[in-house]
Amino acid sequence: MEVILHVYDVTNGASDKTNNTIVQINKIFKDGIGLGGIFHSAVQVYGDDEWSFGYCEQGTGVFSCPSGKNPMYTYRESIKLGTTAFSIFKVNQILRELSREWPGHSYDLLSKNCNHFCDEFCERLGVPKLPGWVNRFAHAGDTAAEIAGNTAYRLRQAKTEIVAASKVAYRFLAGVASNNSIVTPGSPVNSPRGSPRFQATWFKNLISSGSKPSTSSELGNRDESDEGAQATRSRNPRTESSRYAI
């Protein structure tokens, strides 16, 4: 049985101006340069009705209407996709399955629209999918959204790595300052300008004011480090007293 795709210009906007603009966009990008446009599609097989998918709050989003006569849109053209070897009973079974799998509330303009449904329907019928230009704008929008999401994730990941590296740098500077702050005969005690301990404290304040630990495990590691540092100071009173020498 022959499978036919019916394509419409999406002209269900609130104003004639909007609808005319969409028609002009489709003429330029589809008819003019062959890229694509903003289209609705439906598949006809066995009988005079076409099948498509749309939004609704409850129940399935799969629906049918007389082929080429959807009142919501402006009919554009029909495309013969091929023939299916399935009987009408098998096609009805496929439509029942799709009706369960495509609830109306799952509709998404970029990732799960009428054109995606027609692609899925055609694949199950064993015929070629829709021409690329029918749903190209949705694919481009979905790709852009995915790229934006990945970019945001990478920025968050980079921020976490920078904060972690800063904390490691602080611990290193704090350790250097602790070693250099032991008072020895003849060492200056009233010169904070060149003191590594003073620099480490300033660096700690800088890091602590603009960052927070991102995970609970990181907090646990910090607590263990603090406990280890306290134990070390209790075993080495000379180092403990040197903290206040600066």
Coordinates of C-alpha atoms in Angstrom, one line a residue, residues 40 52-63 73 102-109 112-114:
H40 CA 3.4 20.4 9.9
S52 CA -0.2 13.0 12.9
F53 CA 0.7 14.1 16.4
G54 CA 0.0 17.2 18.5
Y55 CA -0.3 18.6 22.0
C56 CA -3.1 17.8 24.4
E57 CA -3.2 17.8 28.2
Q58 CA -4.6 14.2 28.6
G59 CA -4.7 11.1 26.4
T60 CA -2.8 10.4 23.2
G61 CA -1.5 13.1 21.0
V62 CA -2.0 10.9 17.9
F63 CA -5.0 12.0 15.7
Y73 CA -2.8 24.8 8.8
W102 CA 3.0 9.4 22.1
P103 CA 0.9 11.0 24.8
G104 CA -0.2 14.6 24.0
H105 CA 1.6 16.1 27.1
S106 CA 5.0 14.9 25.8
Y107 CA 4.8 17.2 22.7
D108 CA 7.9 19.4 22.4
L109 CA 8.4 21.8 19.5
K112 CA 9.1 15.6 19.8
N113 CA 6.8 17.3 17.3
C114 CA 4.5 16.1 14.5

